[in-house]
GROMACS .gro file of C-alpha atoms in nm:
model
  274
    1UNK     CA    1   0.920  -4.896  -8.163
    2UNK     CA    2   1.103  -5.175  -7.981
    3UNK     CA    3   0.871  -5.457  -7.878
    4UNK     CA    4   0.821  -5.654  -7.559
    5UNK     CA    5   0.757  -6.027  -7.584
    6UNK     CA    6   0.764  -6.346  -7.381
    7UNK     CA    7   1.034  -6.606  -7.456
    8UNK     CA    8   0.965  -6.918  -7.254
    9UNK     CA    9   0.818  -6.743  -6.951
   10UNK     CA   10   1.072  -6.459  -6.945
   11UNK     CA   11   1.002  -6.101  -7.053
   12UNK     CA   12   1.233  -5.953  -7.317
   13UNK     CA   13   1.232  -5.619  -7.497
   14UNK     CA   14   1.419  -5.586  -7.824
   15UNK     CA   15   1.423  -5.382  -8.142
   16UNK     CA   16   1.623  -5.149  -8.366
   17UNK     CA   17   1.558  -4.826  -8.174
   18UNK     CA   18   1.772  -4.917  -7.871
   19UNK     CA   19   1.952  -5.173  -8.092
   20UNK     CA   20   1.965  -5.427  -7.811
   21UNK     CA   21   1.805  -5.725  -7.639
   22UNK     CA   22   1.689  -5.646  -7.284
   23UNK     CA   23   1.604  -5.931  -7.046
   24UNK     CA   24   1.361  -5.748  -6.819
   25UNK     CA   25   1.246  -6.045  -6.612
   26UNK     CA   26   1.397  -6.394  -6.621
   27UNK     CA   27   1.184  -6.690  -6.520
   28UNK     CA   28   1.402  -6.942  -6.330
   29UNK     CA   29   1.295  -7.238  -6.546
   30UNK     CA   30   1.429  -7.056  -6.857
   31UNK     CA   31   1.783  -7.056  -6.716
   32UNK     CA   32   2.037  -7.121  -6.863
   33UNK     CA   33   1.880  -7.163  -7.210
   34UNK     CA   34   1.773  -6.797  -7.215
   35UNK     CA   35   2.139  -6.693  -7.248
   36UNK     CA   36   2.179  -6.866  -7.585
   37UNK     CA   37   1.834  -6.751  -7.701
   38UNK     CA   38   1.931  -6.389  -7.637
   39UNK     CA   39   2.253  -6.437  -7.833
   40UNK     CA   40   2.060  -6.587  -8.125
   41UNK     CA   41   1.805  -6.305  -8.118
   42UNK     CA   42   2.081  -6.042  -8.125
   43UNK     CA   43   2.274  -6.209  -8.406
   44UNK     CA   44   1.964  -6.267  -8.617
   45UNK     CA   45   1.866  -5.900  -8.594
   46UNK     CA   46   2.211  -5.744  -8.588
   47UNK     CA   47   2.171  -5.591  -8.241
   48UNK     CA   48   2.493  -5.461  -8.086
   49UNK     CA   49   2.415  -5.495  -7.714
   50UNK     CA   50   2.261  -5.748  -7.475
   51UNK     CA   51   2.134  -5.627  -7.137
   52UNK     CA   52   2.008  -5.855  -6.858
   53UNK     CA   53   1.871  -5.771  -6.513
   54UNK     CA   54   1.900  -6.089  -6.307
   55UNK     CA   55   1.940  -6.215  -5.948
   56UNK     CA   56   2.305  -6.237  -5.843
   57UNK     CA   57   2.291  -6.617  -5.814
   58UNK     CA   58   2.284  -6.639  -6.197
   59UNK     CA   59   2.580  -6.406  -6.252
   60UNK     CA   60   2.851  -6.668  -6.301
   61UNK     CA   61   2.681  -6.834  -6.597
   62UNK     CA   62   2.625  -6.500  -6.771
   63UNK     CA   63   2.988  -6.402  -6.714
   64UNK     CA   64   3.103  -6.733  -6.861
   65UNK     CA   65   2.902  -6.634  -7.170
   66UNK     CA   66   3.084  -6.303  -7.209
   67UNK     CA   67   2.875  -6.069  -6.994
   68UNK     CA   68   3.014  -5.807  -6.758
   69UNK     CA   69   2.851  -5.617  -6.471
   70UNK     CA   70   2.776  -5.250  -6.540
   71UNK     CA   71   2.566  -5.190  -6.226
   72UNK     CA   72   2.423  -5.364  -5.921
   73UNK     CA   73   2.122  -5.295  -5.697
   74UNK     CA   74   2.164  -5.442  -5.347
   75UNK     CA   75   1.858  -5.604  -5.194
   76UNK     CA   76   1.656  -5.568  -5.515
   77UNK     CA   77   1.477  -5.899  -5.468
   78UNK     CA   78   1.261  -5.863  -5.158
   79UNK     CA   79   1.550  -5.709  -4.968
   80UNK     CA   80   1.740  -6.038  -4.964
   81UNK     CA   81   1.921  -6.073  -5.299
   82UNK     CA   82   2.106  -5.829  -5.523
   83UNK     CA   83   2.022  -5.759  -5.886
   84UNK     CA   84   2.301  -5.760  -6.142
   85UNK     CA   85   2.276  -5.538  -6.449
   86UNK     CA   86   2.479  -5.745  -6.694
   87UNK     CA   87   2.578  -5.649  -7.048
   88UNK     CA   88   2.744  -5.798  -7.352
   89UNK     CA   89   2.858  -5.601  -7.656
   90UNK     CA   90   2.881  -5.711  -8.018
   91UNK     CA   91   3.027  -5.374  -8.125
   92UNK     CA   92   3.332  -5.248  -7.936
   93UNK     CA   93   3.249  -4.885  -8.027
   94UNK     CA   94   2.926  -4.908  -7.828
   95UNK     CA   95   3.098  -4.980  -7.496
   96UNK     CA   96   3.267  -4.637  -7.472
   97UNK     CA   97   3.062  -4.358  -7.308
   98UNK     CA   98   3.073  -3.994  -7.410
   99UNK     CA   99   3.383  -3.855  -7.235
  100UNK     CA  100   3.244  -3.504  -7.184
  101UNK     CA  101   2.920  -3.634  -7.031
  102UNK     CA  102   3.114  -3.863  -6.797
  103UNK     CA  103   3.338  -3.576  -6.691
  104UNK     CA  104   3.037  -3.358  -6.604
  105UNK     CA  105   2.883  -3.646  -6.413
  106UNK     CA  106   3.205  -3.717  -6.221
  107UNK     CA  107   3.210  -3.356  -6.104
  108UNK     CA  108   2.847  -3.389  -5.995
  109UNK     CA  109   2.935  -3.695  -5.783
  110UNK     CA  110   3.199  -3.489  -5.606
  111UNK     CA  111   2.963  -3.200  -5.535
  112UNK     CA  112   2.777  -3.133  -5.212
  113UNK     CA  113   2.429  -3.273  -5.159
  114UNK     CA  114   2.133  -3.060  -5.051
  115UNK     CA  115   1.825  -3.236  -4.916
  116UNK     CA  116   1.646  -2.911  -4.823
  117UNK     CA  117   1.380  -2.812  -5.077
  118UNK     CA  118   1.105  -2.551  -5.067
  119UNK     CA  119   0.748  -2.675  -5.047
  120UNK     CA  120   0.515  -2.650  -5.344
  121UNK     CA  121   0.305  -2.334  -5.330
  122UNK     CA  122  -0.073  -2.347  -5.296
  123UNK     CA  123  -0.128  -2.330  -5.672
  124UNK     CA  124   0.024  -2.680  -5.701
  125UNK     CA  125  -0.140  -3.012  -5.610
  126UNK     CA  126   0.040  -3.350  -5.611
  127UNK     CA  127  -0.167  -3.668  -5.638
  128UNK     CA  128  -0.187  -4.023  -5.770
  129UNK     CA  129  -0.297  -4.025  -6.136
  130UNK     CA  130  -0.588  -4.228  -6.274
  131UNK     CA  131  -0.699  -4.348  -6.620
  132UNK     CA  132  -0.898  -4.025  -6.652
  133UNK     CA  133  -0.567  -3.835  -6.661
  134UNK     CA  134  -0.408  -4.026  -6.948
  135UNK     CA  135  -0.499  -3.781  -7.227
  136UNK     CA  136  -0.328  -3.499  -7.039
  137UNK     CA  137  -0.035  -3.726  -6.952
  138UNK     CA  138   0.041  -3.802  -7.318
  139UNK     CA  139   0.042  -3.427  -7.389
  140UNK     CA  140   0.301  -3.363  -7.117
  141UNK     CA  141   0.518  -3.655  -7.227
  142UNK     CA  142   0.507  -3.533  -7.590
  143UNK     CA  143   0.625  -3.186  -7.483
  144UNK     CA  144   0.919  -3.330  -7.287
  145UNK     CA  145   1.040  -3.627  -7.498
  146UNK     CA  146   1.094  -3.654  -7.873
  147UNK     CA  147   1.099  -4.033  -7.834
  148UNK     CA  148   1.096  -4.288  -7.553
  149UNK     CA  149   1.182  -4.659  -7.511
  150UNK     CA  150   0.822  -4.742  -7.413
  151UNK     CA  151   0.495  -4.615  -7.573
  152UNK     CA  152   0.414  -4.348  -7.314
  153UNK     CA  153   0.245  -4.136  -7.583
  154UNK     CA  154  -0.034  -4.396  -7.609
  155UNK     CA  155  -0.325  -4.360  -7.364
  156UNK     CA  156  -0.411  -4.730  -7.390
  157UNK     CA  157  -0.057  -4.826  -7.289
  158UNK     CA  158  -0.075  -4.594  -6.987
  159UNK     CA  159  -0.412  -4.737  -6.884
  160UNK     CA  160  -0.277  -5.092  -6.918
  161UNK     CA  161   0.025  -5.003  -6.702
  162UNK     CA  162  -0.202  -4.852  -6.437
  163UNK     CA  163  -0.416  -5.166  -6.434
  164UNK     CA  164  -0.109  -5.375  -6.359
  165UNK     CA  165   0.166  -5.263  -6.120
  166UNK     CA  166   0.267  -4.911  -6.226
  167UNK     CA  167   0.164  -4.612  -6.018
  168UNK     CA  168   0.175  -4.271  -6.186
  169UNK     CA  169   0.193  -3.949  -5.988
  170UNK     CA  170   0.134  -3.596  -6.109
  171UNK     CA  171   0.171  -3.233  -6.007
  172UNK     CA  172  -0.099  -2.992  -6.119
  173UNK     CA  173  -0.078  -2.614  -6.126
  174UNK     CA  174  -0.417  -2.444  -6.120
  175UNK     CA  175  -0.571  -2.772  -6.235
  176UNK     CA  176  -0.332  -2.828  -6.527
  177UNK     CA  177  -0.092  -3.124  -6.528
  178UNK     CA  178   0.266  -2.994  -6.532
  179UNK     CA  179   0.479  -3.283  -6.398
  180UNK     CA  180   0.468  -3.663  -6.403
  181UNK     CA  181   0.659  -3.957  -6.259
  182UNK     CA  182   0.593  -4.326  -6.220
  183UNK     CA  183   0.685  -4.616  -5.995
  184UNK     CA  184   0.708  -4.943  -6.185
  185UNK     CA  185   0.635  -5.175  -5.896
  186UNK     CA  186   0.698  -5.540  -5.828
  187UNK     CA  187   0.454  -5.600  -5.546
  188UNK     CA  188   0.580  -5.953  -5.480
  189UNK     CA  189   0.949  -5.857  -5.456
  190UNK     CA  190   0.882  -5.517  -5.295
  191UNK     CA  191   1.099  -5.315  -5.533
  192UNK     CA  192   1.014  -5.029  -5.766
  193UNK     CA  193   1.180  -4.841  -6.049
  194UNK     CA  194   1.132  -4.466  -6.012
  195UNK     CA  195   1.099  -4.345  -6.368
  196UNK     CA  196   0.914  -4.149  -6.639
  197UNK     CA  197   0.996  -3.811  -6.484
  198UNK     CA  198   0.858  -3.539  -6.711
  199UNK     CA  199   0.828  -3.175  -6.603
  200UNK     CA  200   0.714  -2.902  -6.842
  201UNK     CA  201   0.991  -2.652  -6.924
  202UNK     CA  202   0.785  -2.368  -6.774
  203UNK     CA  203   0.791  -2.546  -6.435
  204UNK     CA  204   1.158  -2.628  -6.407
  205UNK     CA  205   1.347  -2.488  -6.112
  206UNK     CA  206   1.061  -2.557  -5.870
  207UNK     CA  207   1.206  -2.896  -5.763
  208UNK     CA  208   0.892  -3.073  -5.884
  209UNK     CA  209   1.085  -3.392  -5.964
  210UNK     CA  210   1.208  -3.438  -5.607
  211UNK     CA  211   0.858  -3.370  -5.471
  212UNK     CA  212   0.727  -3.645  -5.698
  213UNK     CA  213   1.008  -3.878  -5.596
  214UNK     CA  214   0.945  -3.830  -5.226
  215UNK     CA  215   0.571  -3.873  -5.268
  216UNK     CA  216   0.625  -4.204  -5.449
  217UNK     CA  217   0.865  -4.325  -5.181
  218UNK     CA  218   0.625  -4.234  -4.901
  219UNK     CA  219   0.338  -4.413  -5.076
  220UNK     CA  220   0.541  -4.728  -5.142
  221UNK     CA  221   0.708  -4.747  -4.801
  222UNK     CA  222   0.358  -4.751  -4.652
  223UNK     CA  223   0.294  -5.058  -4.872
  224UNK     CA  224   0.603  -5.241  -4.743
  225UNK     CA  225   0.842  -5.173  -5.032
  226UNK     CA  226   1.210  -5.220  -4.948
  227UNK     CA  227   1.415  -5.124  -5.252
  228UNK     CA  228   1.398  -4.834  -5.499
  229UNK     CA  229   1.613  -4.774  -5.806
  230UNK     CA  230   1.626  -4.559  -6.114
  231UNK     CA  231   1.798  -4.553  -6.450
  232UNK     CA  232   1.873  -4.184  -6.516
  233UNK     CA  233   2.012  -4.027  -6.832
  234UNK     CA  234   2.386  -3.961  -6.802
  235UNK     CA  235   2.345  -3.634  -6.991
  236UNK     CA  236   2.086  -3.499  -6.742
  237UNK     CA  237   2.284  -3.363  -6.443
  238UNK     CA  238   1.971  -3.218  -6.282
  239UNK     CA  239   1.791  -3.553  -6.274
  240UNK     CA  240   2.097  -3.730  -6.137
  241UNK     CA  241   2.131  -3.457  -5.875
  242UNK     CA  242   1.768  -3.513  -5.774
  243UNK     CA  243   1.843  -3.873  -5.679
  244UNK     CA  244   2.177  -3.785  -5.521
  245UNK     CA  245   2.005  -3.523  -5.303
  246UNK     CA  246   1.749  -3.780  -5.193
  247UNK     CA  247   2.007  -4.029  -5.056
  248UNK     CA  248   2.024  -4.261  -5.359
  249UNK     CA  249   2.360  -4.422  -5.429
  250UNK     CA  250   2.522  -4.437  -5.771
  251UNK     CA  251   2.615  -4.792  -5.867
  252UNK     CA  252   2.718  -4.786  -6.232
  253UNK     CA  253   2.660  -4.657  -6.585
  254UNK     CA  254   2.483  -4.856  -6.856
  255UNK     CA  255   2.686  -4.743  -7.155
  256UNK     CA  256   2.502  -4.642  -7.475
  257UNK     CA  257   2.207  -4.841  -7.350
  258UNK     CA  258   1.870  -4.682  -7.420
  259UNK     CA  259   1.707  -4.495  -7.707
  260UNK     CA  260   1.549  -4.183  -7.560
  261UNK     CA  261   1.486  -3.832  -7.694
  262UNK     CA  262   1.592  -3.937  -8.042
  263UNK     CA  263   1.924  -4.110  -7.973
  264UNK     CA  264   2.085  -4.397  -7.782
  265UNK     CA  265   2.210  -4.265  -7.448
  266UNK     CA  266   2.412  -4.390  -7.150
  267UNK     CA  267   2.212  -4.433  -6.829
  268UNK     CA  268   2.319  -4.412  -6.464
  269UNK     CA  269   2.182  -4.659  -6.207
  270UNK     CA  270   2.095  -4.529  -5.860
  271UNK     CA  271   1.940  -4.722  -5.573
  272UNK     CA  272   1.803  -4.676  -5.223
  273UNK     CA  273   1.704  -4.934  -4.962
  274UNK     CA  274   1.473  -4.873  -4.668
   0.00000   0.00000   0.00000
């Protein structure tokens, strides 16, 4: 499992599974030294990709160090500053996405959107999840994902996330949990990543993911949140279509970026501002 640690005061995830260094949150006082520290960490461990999510004001220095922009989220920082998703490759083979997957995705982008969805029937209940739900959550995650970049199969991890800034939502059918999503929130900057969508195979086709997405948005808008984004698997047309149908905008593909479901996959970035 890749690990998350603090370097200076910045939060970094790295490890052999995604074979990368990911700057999740950069503390301003760590700039610009963090750029060289990430390089050193990658070279020491043989990682083939660096990935940084930073305010746009820092973009020039990263570009001077060999980074390029793979995606951007406007208004990510409290609605006033964009976030750059910057990458640097140490293996040229890693920077090329799967051509067939990109072709399927391109056709999806050209397709018509459909925001009309049927309501959930009265056997389904959608609600905010609590620590009491974590045992059932790990069971659902295990049925949907062979592996994941964060330890979502661990009840203690889920409880810790809930105690901080992550809100989990679930759909139950006849009292049994059948679908999950989460909003990884930054309450100070009023943005949230819409993620961890997991719907049991038996429930697919009921548009449960978009019901979860809309419930999260409604909850967070009431709390003053201004910017939503997601990082969706390139090879999952249905999940990308869910965001497209809910007025999210595609802004770039993070190529061969994240270890999920047993392999490193390319991820599409979508965003929505309110």
